[in-house]
């Protein structure tokens, strides 16, 4: 991808978020957009609002000057905390503690050809994108705050080439305020010959979709990324003390649609090039208006329903609802109401009757088709191919589990994971 394409992508996608605040200098951003990171489950904004470096989406722009670093040299020390490289506030270093009286320190030097962006739970200056644990939408009313986070304070770092095609690579762990990364005695690490590397406590996982991020995409295999950027199979559990052999034929490059899991939150990487093919807000509003132009009606109340282009509708009498068992779309009504289910007036099937909500985070869409389907049980609407893709994606859950979730609210999906919406309109 050349610079002109990246600039065009930036112009088309200016609606997708606020400019990156380049830590620590906070210099004005460039108009060249590398891509963006989207936290799954928030549908465009955090429940309490996007504030500062904590938000649902982070846009990576080319910095005024490159702030990347790369490995320079390594040496063995007895007391790493007193080592010059660790104490030097201008020197980036990674310390691998092998025993109580031995550690390997890898010094990093400035790399003006790359830009580095850091992600983690810490609100300290080196972190560009502050990420907290994602609470599924079906639990947010009961749980407001995470009491004990599993996301590392300095989770990972992304290094992007400043020249086209702007290749982005991910590495486990981020540098703290002293420009240091410490892997303690209990961390998984290895020192063989000239190679020194390690894994973080809860791990940084990535998953690259097969066939690209598009209408025919299918989920790939989850892998773990090391501090040095090598690729490994997942451990038996996230904090298991043993690793498998490196997968040398795979790399740590972030391709469009790559998922990044930080043990508490899952991020979607969209490249600037890939986002050009996604619907813009204006294009998406036209798709919604196409359905509304058919004047879908509630078969019971006979009122015209209106699909909202963002979230839910303000006018309660026009808000569409759906029977999840059959897919028939209605307005709010009292017909067929039972203690724990409702009966559809059209097909007489019993099941949940829920409010439809629009999937507004356009970065998770794999195509620009009409939003004719919804996820079960939350009711978030999307295109058929988008619903199909995300219903197949196993998202890490807990220490060693996986589950499929709605990309707009992170609610675990049921069977069937999505349904086709049946409107009573001019196409029926």
GROMACS .gro file of C-alpha atoms in nm:
model
  428
    1UNK     CA    1   0.000   0.000   0.000
    2UNK     CA    2   0.145   0.339  -0.094
    3UNK     CA    3   0.120   0.664   0.098
    4UNK     CA    4  -0.150   0.803  -0.131
    5UNK     CA    5  -0.381   0.510  -0.061
    6UNK     CA    6  -0.325   0.544   0.314
    7UNK     CA    7  -0.411   0.913   0.293
    8UNK     CA    8  -0.728   0.837   0.097
    9UNK     CA    9  -0.821   0.577   0.358
   10UNK     CA   10  -0.768   0.835   0.632
   11UNK     CA   11  -0.996   1.084   0.459
   12UNK     CA   12  -1.272   0.829   0.400
   13UNK     CA   13  -1.255   0.699   0.756
   14UNK     CA   14  -1.222   1.023   0.947
   15UNK     CA   15  -1.544   0.933   1.127
   16UNK     CA   16  -1.393   0.625   1.291
   17UNK     CA   17  -1.231   0.787   1.591
   18UNK     CA   18  -1.015   1.057   1.739
   19UNK     CA   19  -0.653   1.116   1.639
   20UNK     CA   20  -0.381   0.920   1.814
   21UNK     CA   21  -0.211   1.105   2.096
   22UNK     CA   22   0.153   1.028   2.031
   23UNK     CA   23   0.300   0.934   2.366
   24UNK     CA   24   0.502   1.074   2.526
   25UNK     CA   25   0.553   1.391   2.321
   26UNK     CA   26   0.186   1.435   2.219
   27UNK     CA   27   0.303   1.590   1.893
   28UNK     CA   28   0.050   1.679   1.619
   29UNK     CA   29  -0.046   1.375   1.415
   30UNK     CA   30   0.032   1.305   1.052
   31UNK     CA   31  -0.244   1.251   0.798
   32UNK     CA   32  -0.102   0.910   0.704
   33UNK     CA   33  -0.313   0.647   0.874
   34UNK     CA   34  -0.165   0.304   0.943
   35UNK     CA   35  -0.483   0.144   1.073
   36UNK     CA   36  -0.694   0.116   1.385
   37UNK     CA   37  -0.751  -0.106   1.686
   38UNK     CA   38  -1.111  -0.172   1.789
   39UNK     CA   39  -1.204  -0.326   2.124
   40UNK     CA   40  -1.471  -0.588   2.063
   41UNK     CA   41  -1.794  -0.544   2.254
   42UNK     CA   42  -1.851  -0.168   2.270
   43UNK     CA   43  -2.031  -0.080   1.944
   44UNK     CA   44  -1.851   0.247   1.883
   45UNK     CA   45  -1.801   0.390   2.232
   46UNK     CA   46  -1.743   0.290   2.594
   47UNK     CA   47  -2.052   0.283   2.822
   48UNK     CA   48  -1.917   0.578   3.022
   49UNK     CA   49  -1.789   0.756   2.711
   50UNK     CA   50  -1.451   0.765   2.540
   51UNK     CA   51  -1.208   0.968   2.749
   52UNK     CA   52  -0.845   1.050   2.671
   53UNK     CA   53  -0.639   0.741   2.596
   54UNK     CA   54  -0.915   0.508   2.715
   55UNK     CA   55  -1.170   0.456   2.441
   56UNK     CA   56  -1.323   0.182   2.230
   57UNK     CA   57  -1.108   0.258   1.926
   58UNK     CA   58  -0.751   0.375   1.872
   59UNK     CA   59  -0.629   0.511   1.540
   60UNK     CA   60  -0.261   0.469   1.455
   61UNK     CA   61  -0.126   0.763   1.257
   62UNK     CA   62   0.227   0.817   1.136
   63UNK     CA   63   0.420   1.010   1.399
   64UNK     CA   64   0.608   1.331   1.326
   65UNK     CA   65   0.933   1.143   1.388
   66UNK     CA   66   0.992   0.772   1.432
   67UNK     CA   67   1.002   0.651   1.793
   68UNK     CA   68   1.062   0.282   1.726
   69UNK     CA   69   1.332   0.072   1.889
   70UNK     CA   70   1.510  -0.249   1.789
   71UNK     CA   71   1.741  -0.496   1.969
   72UNK     CA   72   2.101  -0.377   1.980
   73UNK     CA   73   2.311  -0.596   2.209
   74UNK     CA   74   2.280  -0.823   2.510
   75UNK     CA   75   2.490  -0.909   2.812
   76UNK     CA   76   2.469  -1.118   3.130
   77UNK     CA   77   2.455  -0.945   3.470
   78UNK     CA   78   2.429  -1.057   3.831
   79UNK     CA   79   2.212  -0.774   3.961
   80UNK     CA   80   1.985  -0.647   3.681
   81UNK     CA   81   1.822  -0.365   3.881
   82UNK     CA   82   2.158  -0.195   3.929
   83UNK     CA   83   2.267  -0.242   3.568
   84UNK     CA   84   2.341   0.075   3.374
   85UNK     CA   85   2.102  -0.015   3.090
   86UNK     CA   86   1.813  -0.056   3.337
   87UNK     CA   87   1.882   0.263   3.529
   88UNK     CA   88   1.933   0.476   3.218
   89UNK     CA   89   1.599   0.652   3.155
   90UNK     CA   90   1.693   0.706   2.790
   91UNK     CA   91   1.779   0.341   2.723
   92UNK     CA   92   1.513   0.083   2.631
   93UNK     CA   93   1.593  -0.264   2.763
   94UNK     CA   94   1.439  -0.606   2.826
   95UNK     CA   95   1.558  -0.801   3.132
   96UNK     CA   96   1.522  -1.180   3.136
   97UNK     CA   97   1.578  -1.306   3.492
   98UNK     CA   98   1.727  -1.656   3.473
   99UNK     CA   99   1.797  -1.702   3.845
  100UNK     CA  100   1.843  -1.497   4.160
  101UNK     CA  101   2.196  -1.403   4.061
  102UNK     CA  102   2.185  -1.409   3.683
  103UNK     CA  103   1.990  -1.220   3.418
  104UNK     CA  104   2.026  -1.139   3.051
  105UNK     CA  105   1.967  -0.778   2.951
  106UNK     CA  106   1.888  -0.698   2.590
  107UNK     CA  107   1.950  -0.333   2.507
  108UNK     CA  108   1.741  -0.166   2.238
  109UNK     CA  109   1.843   0.131   2.026
  110UNK     CA  110   1.640   0.397   1.848
  111UNK     CA  111   1.494   0.300   1.511
  112UNK     CA  112   1.385   0.609   1.318
  113UNK     CA  113   1.234   0.394   1.042
  114UNK     CA  114   0.950   0.267   1.264
  115UNK     CA  115   0.676   0.401   1.491
  116UNK     CA  116   0.597   0.223   1.818
  117UNK     CA  117   0.256   0.218   1.988
  118UNK     CA  118   0.201   0.060   2.330
  119UNK     CA  119  -0.115  -0.095   2.471
  120UNK     CA  120  -0.202  -0.192   2.828
  121UNK     CA  121  -0.405  -0.133   3.141
  122UNK     CA  122  -0.168   0.129   3.283
  123UNK     CA  123  -0.251   0.497   3.250
  124UNK     CA  124   0.119   0.588   3.262
  125UNK     CA  125   0.260   0.802   2.981
  126UNK     CA  126   0.425   0.525   2.773
  127UNK     CA  127   0.085   0.365   2.708
  128UNK     CA  128  -0.083   0.505   2.396
  129UNK     CA  129  -0.404   0.301   2.422
  130UNK     CA  130  -0.543   0.222   2.768
  131UNK     CA  131  -0.749  -0.100   2.762
  132UNK     CA  132  -0.958  -0.235   3.050
  133UNK     CA  133  -1.136  -0.569   3.087
  134UNK     CA  134  -1.446  -0.604   2.870
  135UNK     CA  135  -1.770  -0.672   3.055
  136UNK     CA  136  -2.019  -0.857   2.829
  137UNK     CA  137  -2.327  -0.653   2.745
  138UNK     CA  138  -2.558  -0.895   2.924
  139UNK     CA  139  -2.367  -0.839   3.251
  140UNK     CA  140  -2.304  -0.462   3.244
  141UNK     CA  141  -2.608  -0.361   3.448
  142UNK     CA  142  -2.507  -0.594   3.731
  143UNK     CA  143  -2.133  -0.523   3.716
  144UNK     CA  144  -1.997  -0.173   3.677
  145UNK     CA  145  -1.632  -0.222   3.762
  146UNK     CA  146  -1.368  -0.493   3.732
  147UNK     CA  147  -1.226  -0.562   4.079
  148UNK     CA  148  -0.927  -0.766   3.962
  149UNK     CA  149  -0.800  -0.724   3.608
  150UNK     CA  150  -0.619  -0.994   3.411
  151UNK     CA  151  -0.485  -0.747   3.152
  152UNK     CA  152  -0.120  -0.659   3.197
  153UNK     CA  153  -0.032  -0.298   3.276
  154UNK     CA  154   0.206  -0.302   2.980
  155UNK     CA  155   0.049  -0.568   2.759
  156UNK     CA  156   0.204  -0.536   2.417
  157UNK     CA  157   0.357  -0.305   2.162
  158UNK     CA  158   0.297  -0.259   1.792
  159UNK     CA  159   0.580  -0.143   1.567
  160UNK     CA  160   0.492  -0.005   1.222
  161UNK     CA  161   0.726   0.063   0.931
  162UNK     CA  162   0.712   0.434   0.844
  163UNK     CA  163   0.749   0.360   0.472
  164UNK     CA  164   0.496   0.181   0.248
  165UNK     CA  165   0.347  -0.075   0.276
  166UNK     CA  166   0.343   0.031   0.646
  167UNK     CA  167   0.385  -0.322   0.782
  168UNK     CA  168   0.270  -0.355   1.144
  169UNK     CA  169   0.420  -0.612   1.382
  170UNK     CA  170   0.313  -0.705   1.734
  171UNK     CA  171   0.531  -0.798   2.033
  172UNK     CA  172   0.432  -0.918   2.379
  173UNK     CA  173   0.498  -0.678   2.670
  174UNK     CA  174   0.546  -0.303   2.664
  175UNK     CA  175   0.813  -0.073   2.803
  176UNK     CA  176   0.733   0.098   3.135
  177UNK     CA  177   0.806   0.458   3.237
  178UNK     CA  178   1.173   0.367   3.285
  179UNK     CA  179   1.180   0.220   2.931
  180UNK     CA  180   1.223  -0.128   3.078
  181UNK     CA  181   1.056  -0.466   3.039
  182UNK     CA  182   1.117  -0.719   3.318
  183UNK     CA  183   1.051  -1.093   3.287
  184UNK     CA  184   1.084  -1.242   3.634
  185UNK     CA  185   1.209  -1.582   3.742
  186UNK     CA  186   0.868  -1.747   3.704
  187UNK     CA  187   0.805  -1.615   3.353
  188UNK     CA  188   0.849  -1.858   3.064
  189UNK     CA  189   1.179  -1.777   2.893
  190UNK     CA  190   1.466  -1.951   2.719
  191UNK     CA  191   1.830  -1.879   2.645
  192UNK     CA  192   1.979  -2.106   2.381
  193UNK     CA  193   2.298  -2.005   2.208
  194UNK     CA  194   2.245  -1.650   2.087
  195UNK     CA  195   1.866  -1.659   2.126
  196UNK     CA  196   1.694  -1.509   2.430
  197UNK     CA  197   1.317  -1.469   2.440
  198UNK     CA  198   1.015  -1.521   2.665
  199UNK     CA  199   0.638  -1.521   2.711
  200UNK     CA  200   0.437  -1.292   2.937
  201UNK     CA  201   0.239  -1.428   3.232
  202UNK     CA  202  -0.109  -1.429   3.078
  203UNK     CA  203   0.008  -1.422   2.718
  204UNK     CA  204  -0.065  -1.214   2.410
  205UNK     CA  205  -0.264  -1.410   2.151
  206UNK     CA  206  -0.332  -1.331   1.786
  207UNK     CA  207  -0.560  -1.488   1.525
  208UNK     CA  208  -0.532  -1.409   1.153
  209UNK     CA  209  -0.842  -1.478   0.940
  210UNK     CA  210  -0.808  -1.710   0.641
  211UNK     CA  211  -0.867  -1.545   0.306
  212UNK     CA  212  -0.848  -1.189   0.436
  213UNK     CA  213  -1.113  -0.990   0.621
  214UNK     CA  214  -1.401  -1.000   0.372
  215UNK     CA  215  -1.728  -1.172   0.287
  216UNK     CA  216  -1.560  -1.512   0.243
  217UNK     CA  217  -1.334  -1.487   0.548
  218UNK     CA  218  -1.302  -1.775   0.791
  219UNK     CA  219  -1.133  -1.780   1.134
  220UNK     CA  220  -0.770  -1.882   1.160
  221UNK     CA  221  -0.583  -2.049   1.447
  222UNK     CA  222  -0.496  -1.867   1.769
  223UNK     CA  223  -0.123  -1.829   1.838
  224UNK     CA  224   0.087  -1.678   2.115
  225UNK     CA  225   0.340  -1.400   2.051
  226UNK     CA  226   0.667  -1.375   2.243
  227UNK     CA  227   0.847  -1.064   2.369
  228UNK     CA  228   1.077  -1.092   2.069
  229UNK     CA  229   0.787  -1.133   1.825
  230UNK     CA  230   0.815  -1.508   1.760
  231UNK     CA  231   0.503  -1.722   1.708
  232UNK     CA  232   0.414  -2.023   1.926
  233UNK     CA  233   0.119  -2.261   1.973
  234UNK     CA  234  -0.102  -2.181   2.271
  235UNK     CA  235   0.005  -2.324   2.605
  236UNK     CA  236  -0.224  -2.567   2.790
  237UNK     CA  237  -0.344  -2.269   2.991
  238UNK     CA  238  -0.251  -1.903   2.962
  239UNK     CA  239  -0.004  -1.906   3.251
  240UNK     CA  240   0.134  -2.259   3.204
  241UNK     CA  241   0.514  -2.273   3.263
  242UNK     CA  242   0.595  -2.468   2.947
  243UNK     CA  243   0.601  -2.367   2.581
  244UNK     CA  244   0.597  -2.562   2.255
  245UNK     CA  245   0.833  -2.525   1.962
  246UNK     CA  246   0.836  -2.202   1.765
  247UNK     CA  247   0.624  -2.197   1.448
  248UNK     CA  248   0.893  -2.059   1.219
  249UNK     CA  249   0.673  -2.047   0.909
  250UNK     CA  250   0.440  -1.793   1.072
  251UNK     CA  251   0.511  -1.430   1.164
  252UNK     CA  252   0.396  -1.152   1.395
  253UNK     CA  253   0.271  -0.924   1.115
  254UNK     CA  254  -0.075  -0.780   1.172
  255UNK     CA  255  -0.282  -0.842   0.861
  256UNK     CA  256  -0.621  -0.679   0.813
  257UNK     CA  257  -0.874  -0.847   1.043
  258UNK     CA  258  -0.619  -0.991   1.288
  259UNK     CA  259  -0.756  -1.035   1.641
  260UNK     CA  260  -0.537  -0.957   1.943
  261UNK     CA  261  -0.636  -1.103   2.280
  262UNK     CA  262  -0.491  -0.952   2.599
  263UNK     CA  263  -0.658  -1.186   2.852
  264UNK     CA  264  -0.956  -0.968   2.939
  265UNK     CA  265  -1.013  -0.774   2.618
  266UNK     CA  266  -0.998  -0.866   2.250
  267UNK     CA  267  -0.891  -0.612   1.988
  268UNK     CA  268  -0.951  -0.613   1.613
  269UNK     CA  269  -0.678  -0.473   1.386
  270UNK     CA  270  -0.801  -0.303   1.070
  271UNK     CA  271  -0.545  -0.175   0.823
  272UNK     CA  272  -0.606   0.154   0.642
  273UNK     CA  273  -0.614  -0.037   0.314
  274UNK     CA  274  -0.869  -0.286   0.445
  275UNK     CA  275  -1.095  -0.015   0.584
  276UNK     CA  276  -1.139   0.136   0.237
  277UNK     CA  277  -1.359  -0.165   0.155
  278UNK     CA  278  -1.570  -0.128   0.471
  279UNK     CA  279  -1.885   0.087   0.471
  280UNK     CA  280  -1.849   0.451   0.569
  281UNK     CA  281  -2.109   0.604   0.800
  282UNK     CA  282  -2.282   0.768   0.504
  283UNK     CA  283  -2.287   0.443   0.307
  284UNK     CA  284  -2.421   0.254   0.607
  285UNK     CA  285  -2.697   0.510   0.666
  286UNK     CA  286  -2.803   0.458   0.304
  287UNK     CA  287  -2.820   0.081   0.363
  288UNK     CA  288  -3.047   0.131   0.665
  289UNK     CA  289  -3.258   0.381   0.472
  290UNK     CA  290  -3.305   0.121   0.197
  291UNK     CA  291  -3.482  -0.105   0.448
  292UNK     CA  292  -3.677   0.184   0.600
  293UNK     CA  293  -3.793   0.289   0.251
  294UNK     CA  294  -3.991  -0.034   0.237
  295UNK     CA  295  -4.197   0.097   0.533
  296UNK     CA  296  -4.187  -0.225   0.741
  297UNK     CA  297  -4.495  -0.257   0.960
  298UNK     CA  298  -4.587  -0.424   1.286
  299UNK     CA  299  -4.845  -0.693   1.196
  300UNK     CA  300  -5.025  -0.635   1.526
  301UNK     CA  301  -5.022  -0.257   1.579
  302UNK     CA  302  -4.997  -0.182   1.205
  303UNK     CA  303  -4.759   0.108   1.277
  304UNK     CA  304  -4.459   0.174   1.055
  305UNK     CA  305  -4.133   0.065   1.212
  306UNK     CA  306  -3.807   0.256   1.172
  307UNK     CA  307  -3.464   0.097   1.191
  308UNK     CA  308  -3.217   0.326   1.368
  309UNK     CA  309  -2.883   0.389   1.198
  310UNK     CA  310  -2.724   0.419   1.542
  311UNK     CA  311  -2.808   0.208   1.848
  312UNK     CA  312  -3.177   0.208   1.936
  313UNK     CA  313  -3.457   0.443   1.834
  314UNK     CA  314  -3.579   0.732   2.047
  315UNK     CA  315  -3.944   0.693   1.939
  316UNK     CA  316  -4.068   0.389   2.131
  317UNK     CA  317  -4.373   0.334   1.909
  318UNK     CA  318  -4.154   0.292   1.599
  319UNK     CA  319  -3.885   0.076   1.763
  320UNK     CA  320  -3.859  -0.268   1.598
  321UNK     CA  321  -3.849  -0.590   1.802
  322UNK     CA  322  -3.786  -0.946   1.688
  323UNK     CA  323  -3.896  -1.295   1.786
  324UNK     CA  324  -3.566  -1.482   1.809
  325UNK     CA  325  -3.716  -1.823   1.730
  326UNK     CA  326  -3.861  -1.724   1.392
  327UNK     CA  327  -3.714  -1.385   1.298
  328UNK     CA  328  -4.044  -1.203   1.252
  329UNK     CA  329  -4.005  -0.830   1.319
  330UNK     CA  330  -4.279  -0.646   1.513
  331UNK     CA  331  -4.331  -0.333   1.714
  332UNK     CA  332  -4.375  -0.350   2.091
  333UNK     CA  333  -4.708  -0.515   2.178
  334UNK     CA  334  -4.865  -0.726   2.449
  335UNK     CA  335  -5.009  -1.007   2.237
  336UNK     CA  336  -4.909  -1.362   2.330
  337UNK     CA  337  -4.717  -1.262   2.640
  338UNK     CA  338  -4.625  -1.540   2.884
  339UNK     CA  339  -4.411  -1.554   3.196
  340UNK     CA  340  -4.082  -1.634   3.025
  341UNK     CA  341  -4.156  -1.615   2.651
  342UNK     CA  342  -4.380  -1.465   2.386
  343UNK     CA  343  -4.585  -1.621   2.107
  344UNK     CA  344  -4.533  -1.482   1.757
  345UNK     CA  345  -4.872  -1.380   1.610
  346UNK     CA  346  -4.763  -1.481   1.259
  347UNK     CA  347  -4.625  -1.832   1.309
  348UNK     CA  348  -4.728  -1.905   1.671
  349UNK     CA  349  -4.375  -2.003   1.774
  350UNK     CA  350  -4.284  -1.937   2.137
  351UNK     CA  351  -3.957  -1.770   2.226
  352UNK     CA  352  -3.776  -1.455   2.339
  353UNK     CA  353  -3.903  -1.119   2.209
  354UNK     CA  354  -3.627  -0.857   2.215
  355UNK     CA  355  -3.550  -0.507   2.094
  356UNK     CA  356  -3.344  -0.479   1.776
  357UNK     CA  357  -3.026  -0.271   1.803
  358UNK     CA  358  -2.805  -0.157   1.519
  359UNK     CA  359  -2.446  -0.276   1.502
  360UNK     CA  360  -2.280   0.064   1.467
  361UNK     CA  361  -1.911  -0.028   1.486
  362UNK     CA  362  -1.854  -0.048   1.112
  363UNK     CA  363  -1.497  -0.175   1.145
  364UNK     CA  364  -1.625  -0.523   1.237
  365UNK     CA  365  -1.825  -0.555   0.914
  366UNK     CA  366  -1.678  -0.790   0.653
  367UNK     CA  367  -1.885  -0.640   0.369
  368UNK     CA  368  -2.123  -0.357   0.278
  369UNK     CA  369  -2.444  -0.558   0.247
  370UNK     CA  370  -2.778  -0.469   0.405
  371UNK     CA  371  -2.814  -0.534   0.782
  372UNK     CA  372  -3.070  -0.813   0.744
  373UNK     CA  373  -2.965  -1.042   1.031
  374UNK     CA  374  -2.922  -1.016   1.406
  375UNK     CA  375  -2.717  -1.193   1.670
  376UNK     CA  376  -2.883  -1.421   1.924
  377UNK     CA  377  -2.955  -1.336   2.208
  378UNK     CA  378  -2.863  -0.964   2.207
  379UNK     CA  379  -3.042  -0.845   1.892
  380UNK     CA  380  -2.757  -0.647   1.734
  381UNK     CA  381  -2.812  -0.619   1.360
  382UNK     CA  382  -2.551  -0.669   1.087
  383UNK     CA  383  -2.512  -0.803   0.736
  384UNK     CA  384  -2.548  -1.178   0.683
  385UNK     CA  385  -2.179  -1.237   0.610
  386UNK     CA  386  -2.073  -1.031   0.912
  387UNK     CA  387  -2.302  -1.234   1.138
  388UNK     CA  388  -2.182  -1.558   0.982
  389UNK     CA  389  -1.814  -1.474   1.027
  390UNK     CA  390  -1.832  -1.363   1.391
  391UNK     CA  391  -2.054  -1.658   1.483
  392UNK     CA  392  -1.761  -1.882   1.385
  393UNK     CA  393  -1.484  -1.692   1.565
  394UNK     CA  394  -1.376  -1.856   1.894
  395UNK     CA  395  -1.278  -1.572   2.128
  396UNK     CA  396  -1.053  -1.660   2.427
  397UNK     CA  397  -1.244  -1.679   2.753
  398UNK     CA  398  -1.085  -1.740   3.092
  399UNK     CA  399  -0.760  -1.934   3.130
  400UNK     CA  400  -0.811  -2.187   2.853
  401UNK     CA  401  -1.166  -2.157   2.720
  402UNK     CA  402  -1.315  -2.009   2.405
  403UNK     CA  403  -1.661  -1.882   2.315
  404UNK     CA  404  -1.833  -1.704   2.028
  405UNK     CA  405  -1.958  -1.354   2.110
  406UNK     CA  406  -2.143  -1.067   1.949
  407UNK     CA  407  -1.873  -0.825   1.825
  408UNK     CA  408  -2.092  -0.529   1.921
  409UNK     CA  409  -2.157  -0.613   2.288
  410UNK     CA  410  -1.944  -0.924   2.370
  411UNK     CA  411  -2.252  -1.120   2.482
  412UNK     CA  412  -2.194  -1.496   2.437
  413UNK     CA  413  -2.394  -1.630   2.143
  414UNK     CA  414  -2.660  -1.899   2.167
  415UNK     CA  415  -2.777  -2.160   1.918
  416UNK     CA  416  -2.850  -2.052   1.651
  417UNK     CA  417  -2.593  -1.771   1.683
  418UNK     CA  418  -2.774  -1.541   1.440
  419UNK     CA  419  -3.110  -1.524   1.262
  420UNK     CA  420  -3.253  -1.375   0.943
  421UNK     CA  421  -3.492  -1.087   1.006
  422UNK     CA  422  -3.833  -1.112   0.838
  423UNK     CA  423  -3.990  -0.772   0.777
  424UNK     CA  424  -4.352  -0.713   0.678
  425UNK     CA  425  -4.279  -0.463   0.401
  426UNK     CA  426  -4.306  -0.411   0.027
  427UNK     CA  427  -4.073  -0.703  -0.043
  428UNK     CA  428  -4.285  -0.961   0.135
   0.00000   0.00000   0.00000
